Coordinates of C-alpha atoms in Angstrom, one line a residue:
M9 CA -32.7 18.9 20.7
A10 CA -29.8 16.6 21.5
A11 CA -31.9 13.6 20.6
D12 CA -32.9 15.2 17.3
N13 CA -29.2 15.9 16.5
Y14 CA -28.3 12.3 17.3
R15 CA -31.0 10.9 15.1
S16 CA -29.9 13.2 12.3
E17 CA -26.3 12.0 12.6
V18 CA -27.3 8.4 12.6
E19 CA -29.5 8.8 9.6
Q20 CA -26.9 10.7 7.7
E21 CA -24.2 8.2 8.4
F22 CA -26.4 5.3 7.4
S23 CA -27.8 6.9 4.3
T24 CA -24.3 7.7 2.8
F25 CA -22.7 4.4 3.9
G26 CA -21.4 2.2 1.1
P27 CA -18.1 0.7 0.0
W28 CA -16.6 4.1 -0.7
V29 CA -13.8 6.0 1.1
Y30 CA -15.0 9.6 1.7
E31 CA -13.0 12.8 2.2
I32 CA -14.4 14.3 5.4
K33 CA -16.2 17.6 4.9
E34 CA -19.6 19.2 5.5
S35 CA -21.4 16.8 3.2
Y36 CA -19.6 13.7 4.6
P37 CA -18.8 14.6 8.3
L38 CA -16.7 12.7 10.8
P39 CA -18.3 9.4 11.9
R40 CA -20.0 9.7 15.3
L41 CA -17.6 7.3 16.9
F42 CA -14.5 9.4 15.9
A43 CA -15.9 12.9 16.3
P44 CA -15.0 13.3 20.0
F45 CA -11.3 12.9 19.1
F46 CA -11.2 16.2 17.1
D47 CA -11.5 19.8 18.1
K48 CA -13.6 22.2 16.1
D49 CA -10.5 24.1 15.0
D50 CA -8.6 21.0 14.0
Q51 CA -5.9 21.9 11.5
A52 CA -5.7 18.7 9.4
I53 CA -4.7 19.2 5.8
M54 CA -7.1 16.4 4.9
K55 CA -9.2 13.8 6.6
I56 CA -10.7 10.6 5.2
K57 CA -12.9 7.8 6.6
I58 CA -12.6 4.2 5.7
P59 CA -15.8 2.1 5.8
R60 CA -16.2 -1.3 7.5
D61 CA -15.9 -4.2 5.0
I62 CA -19.5 -5.2 5.1
D63 CA -22.3 -5.3 2.5
R64 CA -24.8 -2.4 2.6
R65 CA -27.6 -4.9 3.3
N66 CA -25.9 -5.9 6.5
A67 CA -25.6 -2.3 7.7
K68 CA -28.2 -1.0 10.2
P69 CA -28.9 2.5 11.5
G70 CA -27.1 3.1 14.7
M71 CA -24.1 0.8 13.8
N72 CA -20.6 2.4 13.8
L73 CA -20.0 2.0 10.1
Y74 CA -16.4 3.2 9.7
D75 CA -13.2 1.4 10.8
Y76 CA -10.6 4.2 10.3
V77 CA -10.3 7.9 10.1
I78 CA -7.0 9.1 8.7
A79 CA -6.0 12.7 9.4
L80 CA -2.9 14.3 7.8
Y81 CA -1.2 17.3 9.3
R82 CA 1.9 19.3 8.2
D83 CA 4.3 17.0 10.0
Q84 CA 2.1 14.2 11.5
L85 CA -0.3 11.5 10.5
R86 CA -3.1 10.4 12.8
I87 CA -4.7 7.0 12.3
L88 CA -7.8 6.4 14.4
E89 CA -8.8 2.7 14.5
R90 CA -12.1 1.2 15.6
S91 CA -11.9 -2.1 17.5
E92 CA -14.6 -4.8 17.6
N93 CA -16.0 -3.4 20.8
D94 CA -16.3 0.0 19.2
S95 CA -13.4 1.5 21.2
V96 CA -11.0 3.7 19.3
T97 CA -7.2 3.6 19.3
D98 CA -5.4 6.8 18.3
H99 CA -2.1 6.3 16.5
L100 CA 0.1 9.4 16.0
I101 CA 2.9 9.1 13.5
D102 CA 5.6 11.8 13.3
A103 CA 7.1 12.7 10.0
A104 CA 10.5 11.2 11.2
D105 CA 8.8 7.9 11.9
F106 CA 7.1 7.5 8.5
M107 CA 8.8 4.7 6.4
G108 CA 6.8 4.2 3.3
I109 CA 3.5 3.3 1.7
R110 CA 2.1 0.5 -0.4
I111 CA -1.0 0.4 -2.5
Y112 CA -2.5 -2.8 -4.0
K113 CA -5.4 -3.1 -6.5
N114 CA -7.0 -6.1 -8.1
M115 CA -10.4 -5.6 -9.8
L116 CA -12.7 -4.2 -7.1
R117 CA -10.4 -5.1 -4.2
A118 CA -7.8 -2.8 -3.0
A119 CA -5.6 -2.2 0.1
C120 CA -3.2 0.4 1.5
T121 CA -0.3 -0.2 3.9
I122 CA 1.5 2.6 5.8
Y123 CA 4.9 1.7 7.2
T124 CA 6.3 3.3 10.4
V125 CA 9.2 2.7 12.8
N126 CA 6.8 0.8 15.0
G127 CA 5.3 -1.5 12.4
S128 CA 2.5 -1.0 9.8
F129 CA -1.1 -0.2 9.4
S130 CA -3.2 -1.8 6.6
F131 CA -6.8 -1.2 5.5
S132 CA -8.8 -2.6 2.6
F133 CA -11.1 -0.5 0.4
N134 CA -13.2 -0.7 -2.7
S135 CA -11.1 0.3 -5.8
A136 CA -13.8 2.7 -6.8
S137 CA -12.1 5.0 -4.2
M138 CA -8.7 4.6 -5.7
D139 CA -8.4 8.2 -6.9
L140 CA -9.0 9.5 -3.4
I141 CA -6.5 7.1 -1.9
W142 CA -3.9 8.2 -4.4
K143 CA -4.6 11.8 -3.5
T144 CA -4.2 11.0 0.1
A145 CA -1.0 9.0 -0.5
N146 CA 0.6 11.8 -2.5
L147 CA -0.3 14.3 0.2
I148 CA 1.2 12.0 2.9
L149 CA 4.4 11.6 0.9
A150 CA 4.6 15.4 0.4
S151 CA 4.0 16.2 4.1
M152 CA 5.7 13.3 5.8
E153 CA 8.9 12.8 3.8
R154 CA 11.8 14.8 5.3
N155 CA 14.5 13.3 3.0
R156 CA 17.5 14.9 1.6
P157 CA 18.5 13.6 -1.9
V158 CA 21.0 10.7 -1.9
D159 CA 23.8 10.3 -4.4
V160 CA 22.4 7.6 -6.6
S161 CA 25.0 7.9 -9.4
S162 CA 26.4 4.5 -8.5
L163 CA 23.1 2.7 -9.1
P164 CA 22.8 0.8 -12.4
V165 CA 20.2 1.9 -15.0
T166 CA 18.7 -0.6 -17.4
E167 CA 17.1 -0.2 -20.8
A168 CA 14.9 -3.2 -20.2
Q169 CA 11.1 -2.6 -20.3
P170 CA 8.2 -4.5 -18.8
K171 CA 6.2 -6.8 -21.1
T172 CA 2.8 -6.5 -19.5
M173 CA 0.7 -3.6 -20.8
L174 CA -0.4 -2.6 -17.3
L175 CA 3.2 -2.0 -16.2
Q176 CA 4.2 -0.4 -19.5
N177 CA 1.4 2.1 -19.0
M178 CA 2.2 2.7 -15.3
L179 CA 5.9 3.3 -16.1
H180 CA 4.9 5.7 -18.9
D181 CA 2.8 7.7 -16.5
I182 CA 5.5 7.8 -13.8
K183 CA 8.1 9.0 -16.3
K184 CA 5.8 11.8 -17.4
E185 CA 5.3 12.9 -13.8
R186 CA 8.9 12.4 -12.5
E187 CA 11.8 13.5 -14.6
D188 CA 14.3 12.3 -12.0
I189 CA 13.1 8.6 -12.1
A190 CA 15.2 5.8 -13.5
V191 CA 14.7 2.1 -14.0
G192 CA 17.2 0.0 -12.1
A193 CA 16.0 -3.5 -13.0
V194 CA 13.2 -5.5 -14.4
Q195 CA 12.1 -9.0 -13.5
E196 CA 9.9 -10.8 -16.0
G197 CA 6.9 -12.8 -14.8
M198 CA 7.8 -16.5 -14.5
E199 CA 6.4 -19.8 -13.3
V200 CA 7.9 -20.8 -9.9
Y201 CA 8.5 -24.3 -8.6
P202 CA 8.6 -25.2 -4.9
R203 CA 11.5 -27.2 -3.6
E204 CA 10.9 -30.9 -3.2
D205 CA 11.0 -30.8 0.6
T206 CA 8.3 -28.2 1.1
A207 CA 4.6 -28.5 1.8
V208 CA 3.9 -26.0 -1.0
K209 CA 4.3 -29.0 -3.4
I210 CA 0.8 -30.3 -2.4
E211 CA -1.0 -27.1 -3.0
R212 CA 0.8 -26.8 -6.4
M213 CA -1.0 -29.9 -7.6
L214 CA -4.1 -27.7 -7.7
W215 CA -2.6 -24.3 -8.6
K216 CA 0.5 -23.3 -10.5
E217 CA 2.2 -20.3 -9.0
L218 CA 3.7 -17.3 -10.8
N219 CA 6.3 -14.7 -9.8
P220 CA 4.8 -11.4 -10.9
E221 CA 6.6 -9.2 -13.4
A222 CA 8.2 -6.3 -11.4
V223 CA 9.9 -3.0 -12.3
H224 CA 12.4 -1.6 -9.7
L225 CA 12.7 2.2 -10.0
F226 CA 14.6 4.9 -8.1
T227 CA 14.9 8.6 -7.6
P228 CA 17.4 10.5 -5.5
K229 CA 14.9 10.1 -2.6
E230 CA 12.9 7.0 -3.2
L231 CA 12.9 3.3 -4.1
I232 CA 9.7 2.5 -6.1
V233 CA 8.6 -1.1 -6.9
L234 CA 5.8 -1.9 -9.3
E235 CA 4.5 -5.4 -9.5
N236 CA 1.9 -6.9 -11.8
G237 CA -0.1 -8.5 -8.9
F238 CA 1.3 -9.8 -5.7
F239 CA 3.6 -12.8 -5.0
P240 CA 2.6 -15.5 -5.7
N241 CA 0.1 -15.0 -8.5
R242 CA -2.0 -18.1 -9.4
A243 CA -2.0 -19.4 -12.9
G244 CA -5.5 -19.8 -14.2
M245 CA -6.6 -16.9 -12.0
P246 CA -5.1 -13.9 -13.8
D247 CA -4.3 -10.9 -11.6
F248 CA -5.2 -7.8 -13.4
G249 CA -4.0 -5.6 -10.6
F250 CA -0.8 -4.1 -9.3
T251 CA 1.2 -3.5 -6.2
Y252 CA 2.9 -0.1 -6.0
T253 CA 5.4 0.4 -3.1
I254 CA 7.2 3.7 -2.3
M255 CA 10.1 3.6 0.2
P256 CA 12.3 6.6 1.1
L257 CA 15.9 5.7 0.5
N258 CA 17.1 7.0 3.8
K259 CA 14.6 4.8 5.6
L260 CA 16.0 1.5 4.2
T261 CA 17.7 0.0 7.2
A262 CA 19.0 -3.1 5.4
V263 CA 18.9 -5.1 2.2
N264 CA 19.5 -8.9 2.2
L265 CA 19.9 -11.1 -0.9
S266 CA 19.5 -14.9 -0.5
R267 CA 18.5 -18.1 -2.3
S268 CA 14.8 -18.9 -1.6
K269 CA 14.3 -21.7 0.9
V270 CA 10.8 -22.4 -0.5
Y271 CA 11.1 -22.0 -4.2
S272 CA 13.8 -23.4 -6.5
L273 CA 15.3 -21.1 -9.2
L274 CA 14.3 -18.1 -7.2
M275 CA 16.3 -15.5 -5.3
E276 CA 14.8 -13.3 -2.5
C277 CA 15.5 -9.7 -1.9
T278 CA 14.4 -8.6 1.5
I279 CA 14.2 -4.9 2.2
Y280 CA 14.0 -3.8 5.9
L281 CA 12.2 -0.7 6.9
G282 CA 12.8 -0.8 10.6
P283 CA 10.6 -3.7 11.8
N284 CA 9.0 -4.1 8.4
Q285 CA 10.2 -6.6 5.9
L286 CA 9.3 -6.5 2.2
T287 CA 10.5 -9.4 0.1
Y288 CA 10.7 -9.5 -3.7
H289 CA 11.6 -12.6 -5.7
Y290 CA 13.6 -12.8 -8.9
G291 CA 15.1 -15.5 -11.1
V292 CA 18.5 -16.9 -10.1
D293 CA 19.7 -16.0 -13.7
N294 CA 18.6 -12.4 -13.4
E295 CA 21.8 -10.7 -12.8
E296 CA 20.2 -7.3 -13.3
V297 CA 18.1 -7.4 -10.2
G298 CA 20.9 -8.8 -8.1
E299 CA 23.3 -6.1 -9.2
F300 CA 20.8 -3.3 -8.7
Y301 CA 20.1 -4.3 -5.0
T302 CA 23.8 -5.1 -4.3
A303 CA 24.6 -1.5 -5.4
L304 CA 21.6 -0.1 -3.4
K305 CA 22.9 -2.1 -0.4
N306 CA 26.3 -0.4 -0.7
L307 CA 25.0 3.2 -0.9

């Protein structure tokens, strides 16, 4: 009987395997590798499984076909991670240690990064599963954020609007969902030039690089940055995707503004979330972005 159950589990896992993220339930059960880590009465609000980044034709019955299981609880997040030797590492993140989330999409490729006080976890996925990842991300934010509103009345608000249709539509949707959101600054997309003394100059002979258009938003609880792609974009290889980063304001440990050492005519804004560093670039003549992050730094 045990052998029959094992064969059934193997066949079920193999038959449903593809590039999709699944919510774990009766029709899509826990992967065999991760099942021993959960009790039958597990109280997770939601569990999802992230497949290995391999083509279906390279998958074989009996292989462990999932790299991650993410389980969300009322005040904790568990990330179970498969290693190359098929052992499992169980990461437990308390709500107090959650520091933000980032989602990236470009055509069929997508990725999610979860920031914590100890570092970050990233996984890639097929963008066909984007709706489920957003559902998971929103539940994580609702369950893990323990943030009191911050007085943001000193932060500047701009009337500037993004030029790319993608960011215009995203901003429109966000404003419909969040009445408390405001636009602090906008950086237009621009071609960037490496300094003469950097090795980037050689690569630029083949590819021009672009700083993506970005919209910097805030609420009394969060800093939200939308980018049309990811720095640096490549000219001639249009990036139809976006990067969407949500950072709780009370988890920002530092903000640093400096002149880029690699690119001329660019400033860098580095945001520190504990050990994590997120850097955004803006033009040296864009006073709006500089003023916004200077004010944010002084909160």
